[in-house]
PDB file of C-alpha atoms in Angstrom:
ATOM      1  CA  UNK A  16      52.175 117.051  51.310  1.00 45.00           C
ATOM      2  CA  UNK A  17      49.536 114.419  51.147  1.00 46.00           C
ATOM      3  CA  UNK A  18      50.134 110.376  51.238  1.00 41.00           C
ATOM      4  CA  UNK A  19      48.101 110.827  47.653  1.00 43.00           C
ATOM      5  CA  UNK A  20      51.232 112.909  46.389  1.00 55.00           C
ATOM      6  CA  UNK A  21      53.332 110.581  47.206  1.00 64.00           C
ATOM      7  CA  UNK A  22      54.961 108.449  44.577  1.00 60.00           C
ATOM      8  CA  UNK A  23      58.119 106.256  45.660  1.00 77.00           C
ATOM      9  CA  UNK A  24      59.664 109.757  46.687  1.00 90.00           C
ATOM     10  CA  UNK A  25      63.309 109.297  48.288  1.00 92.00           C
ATOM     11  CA  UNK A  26      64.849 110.226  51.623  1.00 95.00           C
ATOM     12  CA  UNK A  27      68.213 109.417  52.816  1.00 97.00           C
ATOM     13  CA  UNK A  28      69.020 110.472  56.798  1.00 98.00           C
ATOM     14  CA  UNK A  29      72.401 112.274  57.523  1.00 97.00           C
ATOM     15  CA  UNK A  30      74.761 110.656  60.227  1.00 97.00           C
ATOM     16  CA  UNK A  31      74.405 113.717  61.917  1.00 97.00           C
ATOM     17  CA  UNK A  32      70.913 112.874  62.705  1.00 98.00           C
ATOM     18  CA  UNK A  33      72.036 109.514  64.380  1.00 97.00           C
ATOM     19  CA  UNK A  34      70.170 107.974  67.425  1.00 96.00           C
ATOM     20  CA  UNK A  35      71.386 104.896  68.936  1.00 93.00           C
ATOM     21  CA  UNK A  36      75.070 103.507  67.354  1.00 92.00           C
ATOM     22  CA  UNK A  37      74.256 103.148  63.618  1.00 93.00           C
ATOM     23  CA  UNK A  38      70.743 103.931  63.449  1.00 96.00           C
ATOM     24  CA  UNK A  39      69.087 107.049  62.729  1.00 98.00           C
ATOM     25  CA  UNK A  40      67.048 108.653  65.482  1.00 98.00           C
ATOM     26  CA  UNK A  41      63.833 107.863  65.628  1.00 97.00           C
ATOM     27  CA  UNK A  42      61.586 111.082  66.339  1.00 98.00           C
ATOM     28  CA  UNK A  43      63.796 112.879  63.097  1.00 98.00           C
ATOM     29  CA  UNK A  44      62.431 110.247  61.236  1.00 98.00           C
ATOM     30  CA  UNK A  45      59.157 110.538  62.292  1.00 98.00           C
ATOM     31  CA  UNK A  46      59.245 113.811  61.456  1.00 98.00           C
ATOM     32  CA  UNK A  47      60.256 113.141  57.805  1.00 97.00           C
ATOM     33  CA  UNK A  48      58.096 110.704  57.285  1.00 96.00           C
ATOM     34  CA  UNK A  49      54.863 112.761  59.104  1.00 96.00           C
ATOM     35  CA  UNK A  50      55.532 115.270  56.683  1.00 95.00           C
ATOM     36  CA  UNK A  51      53.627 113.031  53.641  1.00 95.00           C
ATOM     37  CA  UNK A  52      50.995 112.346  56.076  1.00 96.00           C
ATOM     38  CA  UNK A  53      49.463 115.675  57.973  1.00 91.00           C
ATOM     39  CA  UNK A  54      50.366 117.601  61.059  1.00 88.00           C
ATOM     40  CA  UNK A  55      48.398 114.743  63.563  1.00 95.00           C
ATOM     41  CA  UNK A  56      50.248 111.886  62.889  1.00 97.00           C
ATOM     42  CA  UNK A  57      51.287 108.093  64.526  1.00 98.00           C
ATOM     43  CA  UNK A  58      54.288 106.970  63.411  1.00 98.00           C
ATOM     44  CA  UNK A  59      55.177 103.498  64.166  1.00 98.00           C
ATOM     45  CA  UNK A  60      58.496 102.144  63.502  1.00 97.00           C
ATOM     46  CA  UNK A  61      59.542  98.125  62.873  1.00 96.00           C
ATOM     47  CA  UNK A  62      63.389  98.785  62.476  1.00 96.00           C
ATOM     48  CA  UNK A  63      66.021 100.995  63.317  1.00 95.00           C
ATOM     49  CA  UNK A  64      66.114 103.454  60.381  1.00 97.00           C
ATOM     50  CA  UNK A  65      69.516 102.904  58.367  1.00 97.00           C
ATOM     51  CA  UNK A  66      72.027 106.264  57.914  1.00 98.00           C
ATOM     52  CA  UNK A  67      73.346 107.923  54.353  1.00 97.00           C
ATOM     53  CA  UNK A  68      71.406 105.472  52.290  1.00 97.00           C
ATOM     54  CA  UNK A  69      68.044 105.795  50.033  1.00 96.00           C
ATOM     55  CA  UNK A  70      65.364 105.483  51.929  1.00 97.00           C
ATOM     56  CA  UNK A  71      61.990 104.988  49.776  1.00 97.00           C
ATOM     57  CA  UNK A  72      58.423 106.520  50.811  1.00 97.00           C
ATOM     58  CA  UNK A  73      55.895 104.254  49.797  1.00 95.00           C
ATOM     59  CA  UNK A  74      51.711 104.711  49.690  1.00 94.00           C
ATOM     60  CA  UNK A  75      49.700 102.188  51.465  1.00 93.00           C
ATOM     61  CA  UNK A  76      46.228 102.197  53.286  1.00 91.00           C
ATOM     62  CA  UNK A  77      45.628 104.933  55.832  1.00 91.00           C
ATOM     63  CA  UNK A  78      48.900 106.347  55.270  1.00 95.00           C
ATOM     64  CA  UNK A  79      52.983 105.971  54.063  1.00 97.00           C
ATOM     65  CA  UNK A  80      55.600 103.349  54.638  1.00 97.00           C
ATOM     66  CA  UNK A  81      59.533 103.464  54.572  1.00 97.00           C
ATOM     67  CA  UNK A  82      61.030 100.925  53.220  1.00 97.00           C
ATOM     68  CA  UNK A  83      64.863 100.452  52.620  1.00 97.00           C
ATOM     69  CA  UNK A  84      65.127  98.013  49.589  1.00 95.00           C
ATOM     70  CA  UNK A  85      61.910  95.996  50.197  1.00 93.00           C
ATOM     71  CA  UNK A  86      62.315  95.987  54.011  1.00 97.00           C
ATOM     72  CA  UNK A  87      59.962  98.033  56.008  1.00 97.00           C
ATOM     73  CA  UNK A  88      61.761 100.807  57.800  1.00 98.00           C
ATOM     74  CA  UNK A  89      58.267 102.266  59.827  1.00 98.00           C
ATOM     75  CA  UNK A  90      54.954 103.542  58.675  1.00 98.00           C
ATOM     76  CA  UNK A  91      52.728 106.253  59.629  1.00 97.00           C
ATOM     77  CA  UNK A  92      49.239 107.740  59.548  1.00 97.00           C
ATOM     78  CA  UNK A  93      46.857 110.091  60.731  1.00 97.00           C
ATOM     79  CA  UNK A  94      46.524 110.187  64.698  1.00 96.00           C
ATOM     80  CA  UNK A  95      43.723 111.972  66.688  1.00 94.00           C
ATOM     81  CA  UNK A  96      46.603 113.167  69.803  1.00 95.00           C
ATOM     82  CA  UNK A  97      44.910 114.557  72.535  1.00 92.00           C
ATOM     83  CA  UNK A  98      46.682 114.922  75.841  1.00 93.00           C
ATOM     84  CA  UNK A  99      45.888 116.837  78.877  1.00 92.00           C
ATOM     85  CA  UNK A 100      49.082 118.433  80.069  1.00 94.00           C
ATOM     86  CA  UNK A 101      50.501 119.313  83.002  1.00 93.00           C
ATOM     87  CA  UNK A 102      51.487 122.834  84.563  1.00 93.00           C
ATOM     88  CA  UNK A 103      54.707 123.884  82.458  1.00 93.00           C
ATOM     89  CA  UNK A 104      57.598 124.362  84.588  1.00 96.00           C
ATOM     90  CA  UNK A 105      58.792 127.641  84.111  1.00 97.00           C
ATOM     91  CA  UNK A 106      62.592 127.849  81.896  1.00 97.00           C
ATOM     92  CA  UNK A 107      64.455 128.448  85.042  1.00 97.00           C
ATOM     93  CA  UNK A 108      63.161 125.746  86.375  1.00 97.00           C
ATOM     94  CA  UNK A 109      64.101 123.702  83.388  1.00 98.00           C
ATOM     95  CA  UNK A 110      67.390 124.566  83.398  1.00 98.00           C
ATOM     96  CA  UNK A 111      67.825 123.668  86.815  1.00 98.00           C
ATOM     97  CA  UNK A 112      65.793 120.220  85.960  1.00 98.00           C
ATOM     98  CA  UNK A 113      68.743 119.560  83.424  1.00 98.00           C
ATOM     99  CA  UNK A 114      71.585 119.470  85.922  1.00 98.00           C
ATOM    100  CA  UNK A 115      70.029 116.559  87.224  1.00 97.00           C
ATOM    101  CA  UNK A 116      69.890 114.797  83.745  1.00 97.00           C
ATOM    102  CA  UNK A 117      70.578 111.192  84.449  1.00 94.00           C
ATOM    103  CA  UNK A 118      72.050 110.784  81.015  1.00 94.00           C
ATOM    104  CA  UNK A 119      74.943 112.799  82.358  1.00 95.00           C
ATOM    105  CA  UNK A 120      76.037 110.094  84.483  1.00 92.00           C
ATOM    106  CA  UNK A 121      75.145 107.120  82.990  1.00 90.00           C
ATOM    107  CA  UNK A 122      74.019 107.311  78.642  1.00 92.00           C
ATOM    108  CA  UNK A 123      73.852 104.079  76.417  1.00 89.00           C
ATOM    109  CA  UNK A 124      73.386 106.505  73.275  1.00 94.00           C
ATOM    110  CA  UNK A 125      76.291 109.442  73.999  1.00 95.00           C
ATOM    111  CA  UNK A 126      76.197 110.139  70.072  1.00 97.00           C
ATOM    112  CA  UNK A 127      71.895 110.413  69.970  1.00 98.00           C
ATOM    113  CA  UNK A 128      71.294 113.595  67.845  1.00 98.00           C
ATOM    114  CA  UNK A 129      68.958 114.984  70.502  1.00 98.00           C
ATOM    115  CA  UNK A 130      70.389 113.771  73.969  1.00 97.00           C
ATOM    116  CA  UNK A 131      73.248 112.834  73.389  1.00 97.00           C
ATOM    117  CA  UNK A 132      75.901 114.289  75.995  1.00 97.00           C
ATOM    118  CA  UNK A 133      78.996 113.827  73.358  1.00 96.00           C
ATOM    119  CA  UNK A 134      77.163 116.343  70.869  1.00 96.00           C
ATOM    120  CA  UNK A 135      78.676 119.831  70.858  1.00 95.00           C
ATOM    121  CA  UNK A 136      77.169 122.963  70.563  1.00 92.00           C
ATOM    122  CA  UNK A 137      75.659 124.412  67.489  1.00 93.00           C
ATOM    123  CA  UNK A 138      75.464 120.385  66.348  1.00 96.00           C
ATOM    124  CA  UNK A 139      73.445 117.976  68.868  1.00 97.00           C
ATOM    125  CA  UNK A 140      69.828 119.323  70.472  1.00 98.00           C
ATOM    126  CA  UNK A 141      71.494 118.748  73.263  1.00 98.00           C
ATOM    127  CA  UNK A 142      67.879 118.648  75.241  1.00 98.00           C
ATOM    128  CA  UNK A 143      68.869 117.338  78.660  1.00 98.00           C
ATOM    129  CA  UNK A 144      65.606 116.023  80.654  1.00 98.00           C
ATOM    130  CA  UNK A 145      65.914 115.906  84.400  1.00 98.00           C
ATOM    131  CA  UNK A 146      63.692 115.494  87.185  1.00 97.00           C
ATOM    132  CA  UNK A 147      60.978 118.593  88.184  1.00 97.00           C
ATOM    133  CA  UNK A 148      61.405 118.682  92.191  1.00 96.00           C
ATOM    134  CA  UNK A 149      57.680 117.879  93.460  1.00 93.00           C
ATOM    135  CA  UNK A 150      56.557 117.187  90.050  1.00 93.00           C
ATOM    136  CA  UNK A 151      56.036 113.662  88.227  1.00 93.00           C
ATOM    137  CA  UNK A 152      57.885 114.900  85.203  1.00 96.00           C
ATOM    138  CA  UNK A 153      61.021 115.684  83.617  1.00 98.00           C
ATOM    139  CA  UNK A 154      62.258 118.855  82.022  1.00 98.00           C
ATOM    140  CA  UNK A 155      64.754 120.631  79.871  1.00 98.00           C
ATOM    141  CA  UNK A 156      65.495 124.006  78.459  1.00 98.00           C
ATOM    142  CA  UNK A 157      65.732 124.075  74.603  1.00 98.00           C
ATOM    143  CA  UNK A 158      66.933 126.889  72.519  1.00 98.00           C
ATOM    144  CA  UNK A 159      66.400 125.827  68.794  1.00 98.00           C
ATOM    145  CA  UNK A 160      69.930 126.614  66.745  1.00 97.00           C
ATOM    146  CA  UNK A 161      69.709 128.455  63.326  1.00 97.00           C
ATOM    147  CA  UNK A 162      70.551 125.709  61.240  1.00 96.00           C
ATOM    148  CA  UNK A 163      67.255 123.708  62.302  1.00 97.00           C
ATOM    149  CA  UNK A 164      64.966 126.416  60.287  1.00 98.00           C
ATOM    150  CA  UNK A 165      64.193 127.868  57.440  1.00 96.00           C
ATOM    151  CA  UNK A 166      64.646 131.440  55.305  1.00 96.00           C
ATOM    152  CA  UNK A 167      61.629 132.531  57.719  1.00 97.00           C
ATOM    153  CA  UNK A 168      63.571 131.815  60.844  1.00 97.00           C
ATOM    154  CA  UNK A 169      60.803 128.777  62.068  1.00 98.00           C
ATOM    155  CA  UNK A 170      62.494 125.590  62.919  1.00 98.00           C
ATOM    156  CA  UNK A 171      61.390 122.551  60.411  1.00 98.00           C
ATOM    157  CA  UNK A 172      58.818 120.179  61.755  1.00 97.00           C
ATOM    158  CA  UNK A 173      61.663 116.605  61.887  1.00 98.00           C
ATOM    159  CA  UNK A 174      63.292 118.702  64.197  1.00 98.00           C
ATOM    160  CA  UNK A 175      60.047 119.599  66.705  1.00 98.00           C
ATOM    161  CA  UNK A 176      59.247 115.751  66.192  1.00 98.00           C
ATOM    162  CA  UNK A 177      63.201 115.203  67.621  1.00 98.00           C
ATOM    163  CA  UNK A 178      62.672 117.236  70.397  1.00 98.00           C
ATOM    164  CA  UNK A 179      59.029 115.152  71.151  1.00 98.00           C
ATOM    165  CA  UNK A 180      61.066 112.242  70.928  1.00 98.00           C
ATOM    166  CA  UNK A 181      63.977 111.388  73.690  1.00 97.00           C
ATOM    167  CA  UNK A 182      62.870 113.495  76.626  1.00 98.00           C
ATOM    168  CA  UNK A 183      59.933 110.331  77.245  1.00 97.00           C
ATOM    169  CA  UNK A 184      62.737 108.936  77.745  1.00 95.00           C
ATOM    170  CA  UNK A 185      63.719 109.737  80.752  1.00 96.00           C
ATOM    171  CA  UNK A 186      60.585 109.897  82.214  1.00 95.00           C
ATOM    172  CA  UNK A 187      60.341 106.540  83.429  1.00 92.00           C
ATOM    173  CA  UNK A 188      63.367 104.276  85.037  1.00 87.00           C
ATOM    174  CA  UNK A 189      65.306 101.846  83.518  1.00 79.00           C
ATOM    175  CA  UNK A 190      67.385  98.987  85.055  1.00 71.00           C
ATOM    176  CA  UNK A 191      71.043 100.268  85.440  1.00 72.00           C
ATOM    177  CA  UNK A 192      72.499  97.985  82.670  1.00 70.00           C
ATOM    178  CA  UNK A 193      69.230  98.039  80.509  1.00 73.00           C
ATOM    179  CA  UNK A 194      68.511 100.697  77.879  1.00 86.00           C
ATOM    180  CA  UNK A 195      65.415 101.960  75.901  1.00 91.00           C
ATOM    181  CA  UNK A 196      64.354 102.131  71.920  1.00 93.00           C
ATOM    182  CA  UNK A 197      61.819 104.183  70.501  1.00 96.00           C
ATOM    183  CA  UNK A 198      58.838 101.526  69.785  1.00 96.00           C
ATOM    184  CA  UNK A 199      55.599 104.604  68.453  1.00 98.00           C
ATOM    185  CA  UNK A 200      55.902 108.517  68.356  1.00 98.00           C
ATOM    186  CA  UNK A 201      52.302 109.902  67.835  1.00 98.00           C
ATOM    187  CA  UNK A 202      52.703 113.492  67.590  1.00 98.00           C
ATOM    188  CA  UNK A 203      50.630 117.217  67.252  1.00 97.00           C
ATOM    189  CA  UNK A 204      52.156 120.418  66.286  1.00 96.00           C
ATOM    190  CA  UNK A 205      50.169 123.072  67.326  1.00 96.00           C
ATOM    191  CA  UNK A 206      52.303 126.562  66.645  1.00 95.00           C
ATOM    192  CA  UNK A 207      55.554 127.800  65.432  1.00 97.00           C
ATOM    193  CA  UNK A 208      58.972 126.817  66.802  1.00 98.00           C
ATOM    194  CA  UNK A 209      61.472 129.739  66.016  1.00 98.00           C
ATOM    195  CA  UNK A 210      64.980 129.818  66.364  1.00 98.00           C
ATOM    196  CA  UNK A 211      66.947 131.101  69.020  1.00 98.00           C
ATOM    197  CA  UNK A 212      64.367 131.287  71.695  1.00 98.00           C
ATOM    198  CA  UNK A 213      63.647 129.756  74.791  1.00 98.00           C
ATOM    199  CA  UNK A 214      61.651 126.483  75.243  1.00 98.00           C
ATOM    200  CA  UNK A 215      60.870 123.952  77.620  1.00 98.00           C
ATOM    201  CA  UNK A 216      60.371 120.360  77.273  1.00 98.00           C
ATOM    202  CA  UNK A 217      58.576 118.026  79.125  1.00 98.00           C
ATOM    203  CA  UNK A 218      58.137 114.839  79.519  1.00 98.00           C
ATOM    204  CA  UNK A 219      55.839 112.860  81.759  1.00 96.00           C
ATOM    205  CA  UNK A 220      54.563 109.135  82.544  1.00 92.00           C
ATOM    206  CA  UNK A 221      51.007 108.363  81.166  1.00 92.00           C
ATOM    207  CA  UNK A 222      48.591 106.305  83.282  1.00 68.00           C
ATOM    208  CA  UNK A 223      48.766 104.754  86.522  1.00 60.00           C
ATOM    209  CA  UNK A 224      51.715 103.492  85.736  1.00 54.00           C
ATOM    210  CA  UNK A 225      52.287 103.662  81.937  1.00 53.00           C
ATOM    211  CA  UNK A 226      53.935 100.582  81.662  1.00 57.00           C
ATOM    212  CA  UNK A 227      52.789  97.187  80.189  1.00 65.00           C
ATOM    213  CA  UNK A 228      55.898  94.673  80.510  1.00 73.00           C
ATOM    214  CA  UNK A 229      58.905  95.968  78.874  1.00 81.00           C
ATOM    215  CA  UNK A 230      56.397  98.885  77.354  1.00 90.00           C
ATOM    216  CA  UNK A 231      56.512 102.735  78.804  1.00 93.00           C
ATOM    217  CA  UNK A 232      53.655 105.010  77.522  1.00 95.00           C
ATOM    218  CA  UNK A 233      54.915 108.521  78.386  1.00 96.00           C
ATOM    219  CA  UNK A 234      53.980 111.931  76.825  1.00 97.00           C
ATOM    220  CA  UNK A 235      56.439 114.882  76.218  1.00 98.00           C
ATOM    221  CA  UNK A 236      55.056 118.870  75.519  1.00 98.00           C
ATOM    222  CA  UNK A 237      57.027 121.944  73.869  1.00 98.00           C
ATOM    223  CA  UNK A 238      55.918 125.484  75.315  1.00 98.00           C
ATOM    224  CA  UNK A 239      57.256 128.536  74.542  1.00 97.00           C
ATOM    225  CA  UNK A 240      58.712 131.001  77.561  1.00 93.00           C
ATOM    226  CA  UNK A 241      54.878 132.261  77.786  1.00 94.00           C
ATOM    227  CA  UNK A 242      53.191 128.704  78.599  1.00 95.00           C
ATOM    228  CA  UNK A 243      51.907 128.041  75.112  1.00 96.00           C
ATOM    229  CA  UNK A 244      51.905 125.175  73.836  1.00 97.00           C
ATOM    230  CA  UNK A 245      53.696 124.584  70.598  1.00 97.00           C
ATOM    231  CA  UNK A 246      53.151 121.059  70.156  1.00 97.00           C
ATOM    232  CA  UNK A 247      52.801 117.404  71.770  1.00 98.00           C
ATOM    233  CA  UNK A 248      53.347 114.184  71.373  1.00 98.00           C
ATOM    234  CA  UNK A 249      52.405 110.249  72.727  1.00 97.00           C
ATOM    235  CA  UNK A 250      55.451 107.357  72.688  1.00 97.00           C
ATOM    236  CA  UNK A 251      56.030 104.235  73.196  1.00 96.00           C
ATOM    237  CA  UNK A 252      59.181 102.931  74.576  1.00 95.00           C
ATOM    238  CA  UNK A 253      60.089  99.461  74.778  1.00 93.00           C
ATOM    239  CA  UNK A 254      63.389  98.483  77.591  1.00 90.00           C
ATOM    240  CA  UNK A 255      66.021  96.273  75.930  1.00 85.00           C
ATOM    241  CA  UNK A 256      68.672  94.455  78.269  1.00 71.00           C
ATOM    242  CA  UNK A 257      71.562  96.271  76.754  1.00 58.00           C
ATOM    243  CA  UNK A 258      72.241  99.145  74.034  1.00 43.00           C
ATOM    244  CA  UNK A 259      73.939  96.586  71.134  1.00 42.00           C
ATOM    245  CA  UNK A 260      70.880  94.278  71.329  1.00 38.00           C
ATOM    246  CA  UNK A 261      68.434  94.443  68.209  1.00 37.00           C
ATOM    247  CA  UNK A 262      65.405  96.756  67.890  1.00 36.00           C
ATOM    248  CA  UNK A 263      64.055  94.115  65.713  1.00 35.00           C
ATOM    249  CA  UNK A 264      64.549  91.518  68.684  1.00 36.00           C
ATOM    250  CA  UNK A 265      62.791  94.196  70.870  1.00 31.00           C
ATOM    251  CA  UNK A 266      59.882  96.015  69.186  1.00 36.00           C
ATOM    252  CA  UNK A 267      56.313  94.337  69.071  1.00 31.00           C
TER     253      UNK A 267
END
């Protein structure tokens, strides 16, 4: 669908899809909204995306907005991502990455549709990044559930853009009382996701050090159990001194 198509068309966001304590999470959303924009696409958002209400897509310059009532939610437009990646770890070694998954020890966001450690089965992503040993980069294993795709079996692109999304992360540390919020998501899809097999996220720090201030530029990668990649994406993430303060206090 093209940001030309689009005329005040309406979204509303499932608490199932929840991020952070009331808010929706924010790579899902980006994957909504990137749908009325292309399959490059920088998605920046202002707020933290409200659940189970109307949400409106609006057309502006260079791209879509979403607005709840006449607030602005995020916007996004076309990107040019282009990231050099770094040797996939292989699934085993994902899966042995994810047992070191700091979040299982210490998570400001237990409920977060994608990493959250309170989601069961079959309901949360459940996509657990952990340290590589000897690499500078996180990973997790990720077996895409049925009810993420389609008649055709392919899992829908908001869910791809959710599992870009909270692996970054975790690439990077945090202060022990601090937290994280989702500031940008720039993301590239570049094949099919299908359900029910294997994948590996990653998730890595961009830069020398990828951080300006309170600001962590990381990069995360899908590949399939043969090395290709399936898609990959560029984030921002801003550190907040606790999980209950504001993302509108935070994001800049």
């Amino acid at each position: 669908m093209s940001a030309a198509a689009v005329r005040d068309a309406a979204i509303r966001i499932e608490r199932r899809f929840c991020g952070p304590p009331g808010s929706a999470n924010g790579g899902y959303v980006a994957g909504r909204l990137a749908a009325f924009v292309g399959a490059a696409v920088r998605v920046r958002l202002h707020l933290p995306p409200p659940l189970e209400t109307s949400l409106v897509v609006r057309e502006q310059a260079g791209g879509v907005r979403l607005d709840h009532g006449d607030v602005p939610i995020a916007e996004a437009s076309p990107a040019d991502v282009q990231l050099a990646v770094p040797r996939v770890p292989t699934f085993g070694e994902a899966v042995s990455a994810a047992r070191s998954f700091r979040g299982l020890e210490r998570h400001p966001y237990r409920g977060c549709f994608v990493c959250g450690t309170e989601r069961p089965e079959r309901d949360g992503l459940r996509i657990f990044a952990g340290p590589v040993p000897g690499k500078a980069l996180v990973a997790a294993p990720w077996i895409p559930d049925a009810s993420l795709a389609g008649d055709d079996g392919l899992v829908r692109r908001e869910f791809v853009w959710a599992a870009l999304d909270c692996p970054g992360a975790f690439a990077f540390d945090i202060p022990r009382d601090g937290s994280v919020l989702l500031g940008e998501l720039a993301a590239r899809l570049l094949g099919n996701v299908v359900a029910e097999q294997p994948y590996v996220v990653s998730a890595w720090h961009l830069g020398r050090s990828g951080r300006e201030g309170r600001k962590h530029e990381v990069a995360t990668a899908i590949h399939d159990e043969s090395g290709a990649c399936r898609g990959v994406a560029r984030a921002t993430w801003i550190e907040v001194a606790s999980a209950s303060r504001s993302a509108a206090d935070t994001r800049g």
